[in-house]
Amino acid sequence: MPKSFYITTPIYYVNDRPHIGHASTTVWADVQARYRRMLGAKTLFLTGLDEHGMKVQQAAEKRGVSPQQHCDEMAPHFQSLWKTLNISNNAFIRTTDSHHKKVVQDFLSKLHAAGQIYKKKYHGWYSRAAEQFVTEKEMVDGKFPAHLGEVIELEEENYFFKMSAHQEWLIDYIKKNPEWIRPENRRNEVLGTLQRPLEDLCISRPKARLAWGIPIPFDPEYVTYVWVDALVNYISAIGYGEDRFNECWPADYHLIAKDILTTHCVYWPTMLHAVGLEMPRCILAHGWWLFRDEKMSKTLGNIVNPLNLIGRFGADAVRYFICRELQLGTDTDFSEERFLQRFNADLANDLGNLVNRSLSMLQRYRDGVVPEAGGEEKFDEELKQSINETYGAYRSAMDQVKYGLALESVWKLVTRGNRYVDENAPWKLAKEATASKRLDTVLNHLVNTVAHLARFIAPFMPSIASKIESQLLTPGLLDKRNERLEVFYVGALTAEFFQVIPTGHKIGKPEPLFPRQAKE
Ligand code: ME8
């Protein structure tokens, strides 16, 4: 049986409600999952919640409730946001699930039995916000960076994983697999970290200091370090230790942002290597949303609530903006002005207008019935050429999770389509008795272009795509006709695939897709 395509997001801390950063990684993963399903791949898309550790314990204490009650009350905020954003995950994990706890304990026992764990006394700096021991090397101008929050001095006896023993192997693996950590600047960052000797990883916390965690199976006085607990979610959710595990592992993509690069590119691979598991195929870290030049984060409290944007602009517009603007290699300033610009220019004006005028003209001039196309002219060839190029560019960008590029290629086609309308001026053709055949061709080409566009935007804006399909009165038409999907496999559109809407088909009533929004 072919392996399922398996994609994950980080599991988010439940110390606070989700913000646009969490929404972004989840949307990125969703777009990829929808794209893979469109290609016909069996797809597992996992997201979830990281519910143990100091941060969560403290958040619960602050609210005067038990940690479990706190988690149970926070989880619905994430789940309902995913629903509102049309997230199509088919697996959801909470690290307080009993199955997950058992897998973490089995995993630790395995590491222990393999001689990969030992106990020692440790003295150092600890960031509560990152739930990590940090070193003075991370200080800038004598201070720890703001996103680490309060950093305290600590001395403790703990269990350690022999991470340093895997350093040479890891360096070698990264060098031999250039596409494993993406983008390249993040890969270089990891290689840079690995130039210094790796320290062993502290994997336990004394219960006296932190009670809220999974007990260490070989010492009841300790709980598991939250990052070890959290990373194991990627295998516990797909049945590690059971036959079904091999249907999904290795993961095709772990999507993260750059803040959790070390945990995913150093801790996780060395842990996997220590128990002899295969590596995930790609760890892909996008940049951060900044807000006035600072990282947007719960710790800093400068967050944008996605629900406000969804309320005003709709989930699809938010999804589009996240995929169009958030970058892989660099950080992006979040600005509402930019959002409005994108909404008005790309969505309402370019895409919305093309779809609406194409369908309205077909309705007005041919009573909504798709006419037969006739002789090809220069403009027609150019339009088809543009669709053809879009398939190639889109496919290769999507395969690599380069959404900015994929959308750029689609919007080139949108622009080409709008130009095609202006070049052919159907409203003029409609007035000339001798131009009737030509008008047929133009209307046919426009309605087919709209159908192709619906397919391209579907992973990004699933509701808008299905709105277009229902205006075309073809819901599911492209899905049902498997042969039409072939263009996605070959990455090119041959003439026979252009005509996706049959001649004689009657479309429905055109309606605006995006009402224009003025600045508030
Ligand atoms: O780190 N810009 O959880 P977390 C873009 N529980 N993305 C952002 C962002 C920003 N400003 N802020 C957050 C944890 N994110 C751990 C993960 S995984 C085994 C355990 C997104 O709630 C981004 O994906 O702090 C980032 O990596 C993640 O949220 C961190 O979420």
Coordinates of C-alpha atoms in Angstrom, one line a residue, residues 238-439:
I238 CA -0.2 7.8 14.0
G239 CA 0.1 4.7 16.1
Y240 CA 3.7 4.3 17.0
G241 CA 4.2 0.7 18.0
E242 CA 1.3 -0.5 15.9
D243 CA 1.1 -1.7 12.3
R244 CA -0.7 1.4 11.1
F245 CA 2.4 3.5 12.0
N246 CA 4.1 2.6 8.7
E247 CA 1.2 3.9 6.6
C248 CA 2.2 7.4 7.5
W249 CA 5.8 7.6 8.8
P250 CA 8.1 9.2 7.9
A251 CA 6.2 12.5 7.9
D252 CA 6.5 14.3 4.6
Y253 CA 6.4 17.8 6.2
H254 CA 6.8 19.1 9.7
L255 CA 5.7 22.7 9.3
I256 CA 6.9 25.1 11.9
A257 CA 8.1 28.7 12.3
K258 CA 11.7 29.5 12.9
D259 CA 11.3 29.9 16.7
I260 CA 11.2 26.1 17.2
L261 CA 13.9 25.3 14.7
T262 CA 16.4 23.7 17.2
T263 CA 13.8 21.5 18.9
H264 CA 12.7 20.2 15.5
C265 CA 16.0 20.0 13.7
V266 CA 18.3 18.9 16.6
Y267 CA 16.3 17.4 19.5
W268 CA 13.8 15.5 17.4
P269 CA 16.1 14.0 14.7
T270 CA 18.6 12.9 17.4
M271 CA 15.8 11.3 19.4
L272 CA 14.5 9.5 16.4
H273 CA 18.0 8.4 15.4
A274 CA 18.6 7.0 18.9
V275 CA 15.6 4.7 18.6
G276 CA 16.4 3.8 15.0
L277 CA 13.4 5.6 13.4
E278 CA 13.5 7.1 9.9
M279 CA 13.8 10.9 9.6
P280 CA 10.9 13.1 8.6
R281 CA 11.3 14.0 4.9
C282 CA 11.3 17.8 5.3
I283 CA 11.2 20.3 8.2
L284 CA 10.0 23.5 6.8
A285 CA 10.2 26.7 8.9
H286 CA 8.4 29.9 7.8
G287 CA 9.3 33.3 9.1
W288 CA 7.5 35.2 11.8
W289 CA 4.7 37.7 11.6
L290 CA 6.1 40.8 13.2
F291 CA 4.0 43.6 14.7
R292 CA 5.8 46.9 14.6
D293 CA 9.1 45.1 14.2
E294 CA 8.7 42.8 17.1
K295 CA 7.7 39.1 17.0
M296 CA 4.1 38.7 17.5
S297 CA 3.7 36.4 20.5
K298 CA 1.6 35.5 23.5
T299 CA 4.5 36.2 25.8
L300 CA 4.9 39.7 24.4
G301 CA 1.1 40.3 24.2
N302 CA 1.2 42.1 20.8
I303 CA -1.1 39.8 19.0
V304 CA -3.5 40.0 16.1
N305 CA -6.7 38.0 16.7
P306 CA -7.6 36.2 13.5
L307 CA -11.3 36.1 14.5
N308 CA -11.6 39.9 14.0
L309 CA -10.3 39.6 10.5
I310 CA -12.4 36.6 9.6
G311 CA -15.5 38.5 10.9
R312 CA -14.8 41.4 8.6
F313 CA -13.3 39.8 5.5
G314 CA -14.2 36.1 5.6
A315 CA -12.0 33.1 6.3
D316 CA -10.9 32.7 2.7
A317 CA -9.5 36.2 2.5
V318 CA -7.5 35.6 5.7
R319 CA -6.2 32.3 4.3
Y320 CA -5.2 34.0 1.0
F321 CA -3.4 36.8 2.8
I322 CA -1.5 34.4 5.1
C323 CA -0.3 32.4 2.1
R324 CA 0.5 35.4 -0.1
E325 CA 2.3 37.5 2.4
L326 CA 4.0 35.3 5.0
Q327 CA 7.4 34.4 3.8
L328 CA 9.6 31.3 4.1
G329 CA 13.0 32.9 4.6
T330 CA 12.2 36.3 6.1
D331 CA 9.9 37.9 8.6
T332 CA 6.9 39.9 7.5
D333 CA 5.3 42.9 9.2
F334 CA 1.6 42.4 9.7
S335 CA -0.3 45.4 8.6
E336 CA -4.0 45.9 8.3
E337 CA -3.5 48.4 5.5
R338 CA -1.6 45.7 3.5
F339 CA -4.5 43.3 4.2
L340 CA -7.0 45.8 2.9
Q341 CA -4.9 46.4 -0.2
R342 CA -4.6 42.8 -1.0
F343 CA -8.3 42.3 -0.4
N344 CA -9.4 45.1 -2.6
A345 CA -6.8 44.7 -5.4
D346 CA -6.2 41.0 -5.7
L347 CA -9.6 39.6 -4.5
A348 CA -12.4 42.1 -5.1
N349 CA -10.9 43.8 -8.1
D350 CA -8.8 41.2 -10.0
L351 CA -10.3 37.8 -9.3
G352 CA -13.8 38.8 -8.2
N353 CA -14.2 41.1 -11.2
L354 CA -12.9 38.5 -13.8
V355 CA -15.3 35.8 -12.5
N356 CA -18.2 38.1 -12.1
R357 CA -18.0 39.8 -15.5
S358 CA -17.3 36.6 -17.3
L359 CA -20.3 34.9 -15.9
S360 CA -22.5 37.9 -16.2
M361 CA -21.7 38.3 -19.9
L362 CA -22.4 34.7 -20.5
Q363 CA -25.8 35.1 -18.8
R364 CA -26.6 38.4 -20.6
Y365 CA -25.5 37.4 -24.1
R366 CA -26.2 33.7 -24.2
D367 CA -28.8 33.2 -21.5
G368 CA -26.1 31.4 -19.4
V369 CA -25.6 28.6 -21.9
V370 CA -22.0 27.8 -22.8
P371 CA -21.6 28.2 -26.6
E372 CA -19.2 26.3 -28.8
A373 CA -15.8 27.8 -29.4
G374 CA -14.8 28.5 -33.0
G375 CA -11.6 29.6 -34.8
E376 CA -8.6 30.5 -32.7
E377 CA -7.1 33.9 -32.8
K378 CA -3.9 35.3 -31.3
F379 CA -5.7 36.3 -28.0
D380 CA -7.1 32.8 -27.6
E381 CA -3.7 31.2 -28.1
E382 CA -2.2 33.6 -25.6
L383 CA -4.9 32.8 -23.0
K384 CA -4.5 29.1 -23.4
Q385 CA -0.7 29.4 -23.3
S386 CA -1.1 31.4 -20.0
I387 CA -3.2 28.6 -18.5
N388 CA -0.7 26.1 -19.6
E389 CA 2.1 28.0 -18.0
T390 CA 0.1 28.4 -14.8
Y391 CA -0.3 24.6 -14.5
G392 CA 3.5 24.1 -14.7
A393 CA 4.5 26.9 -12.4
Y394 CA 1.7 26.2 -9.9
R395 CA 2.4 22.6 -9.6
S396 CA 6.1 23.0 -9.0
A397 CA 5.6 25.8 -6.5
M398 CA 2.9 23.9 -4.6
D399 CA 5.0 20.8 -4.4
Q400 CA 7.6 22.8 -2.6
V401 CA 5.2 24.8 -0.4
K402 CA 6.2 28.0 -2.1
Y403 CA 2.7 29.6 -1.8
G404 CA 3.8 33.1 -2.7
L405 CA 5.1 31.8 -6.1
A406 CA 2.1 29.6 -6.7
L407 CA -0.3 32.5 -6.1
E408 CA 1.8 34.8 -8.2
S409 CA 1.4 32.4 -11.1
V410 CA -2.3 32.2 -10.6
W411 CA -2.7 35.9 -10.5
K412 CA -0.7 36.3 -13.7
L413 CA -3.5 34.2 -15.2
V414 CA -6.2 36.4 -13.6
T415 CA -4.5 39.4 -15.1
R416 CA -4.3 37.7 -18.4
G417 CA -8.0 36.8 -18.2
N418 CA -9.0 40.4 -17.5
R419 CA -6.9 41.6 -20.4
Y420 CA -8.5 39.0 -22.6
V421 CA -11.9 40.5 -21.7
D422 CA -10.6 44.0 -22.5
E423 CA -8.9 42.9 -25.8
N424 CA -12.0 41.2 -27.1
A425 CA -14.6 43.7 -25.7
P426 CA -17.5 41.2 -25.7
W427 CA -20.0 44.2 -25.2
K428 CA -18.9 45.5 -28.6
L429 CA -19.1 42.0 -30.3
A430 CA -22.6 41.7 -28.9
K431 CA -23.6 44.7 -31.0
E432 CA -22.2 43.4 -34.3
A433 CA -24.4 40.9 -36.1
T434 CA -21.4 39.4 -37.9
A435 CA -19.4 38.9 -34.7
S436 CA -21.7 36.3 -33.2
K437 CA -19.3 33.3 -33.6
R438 CA -16.5 35.3 -32.2
L439 CA -18.5 36.2 -29.1

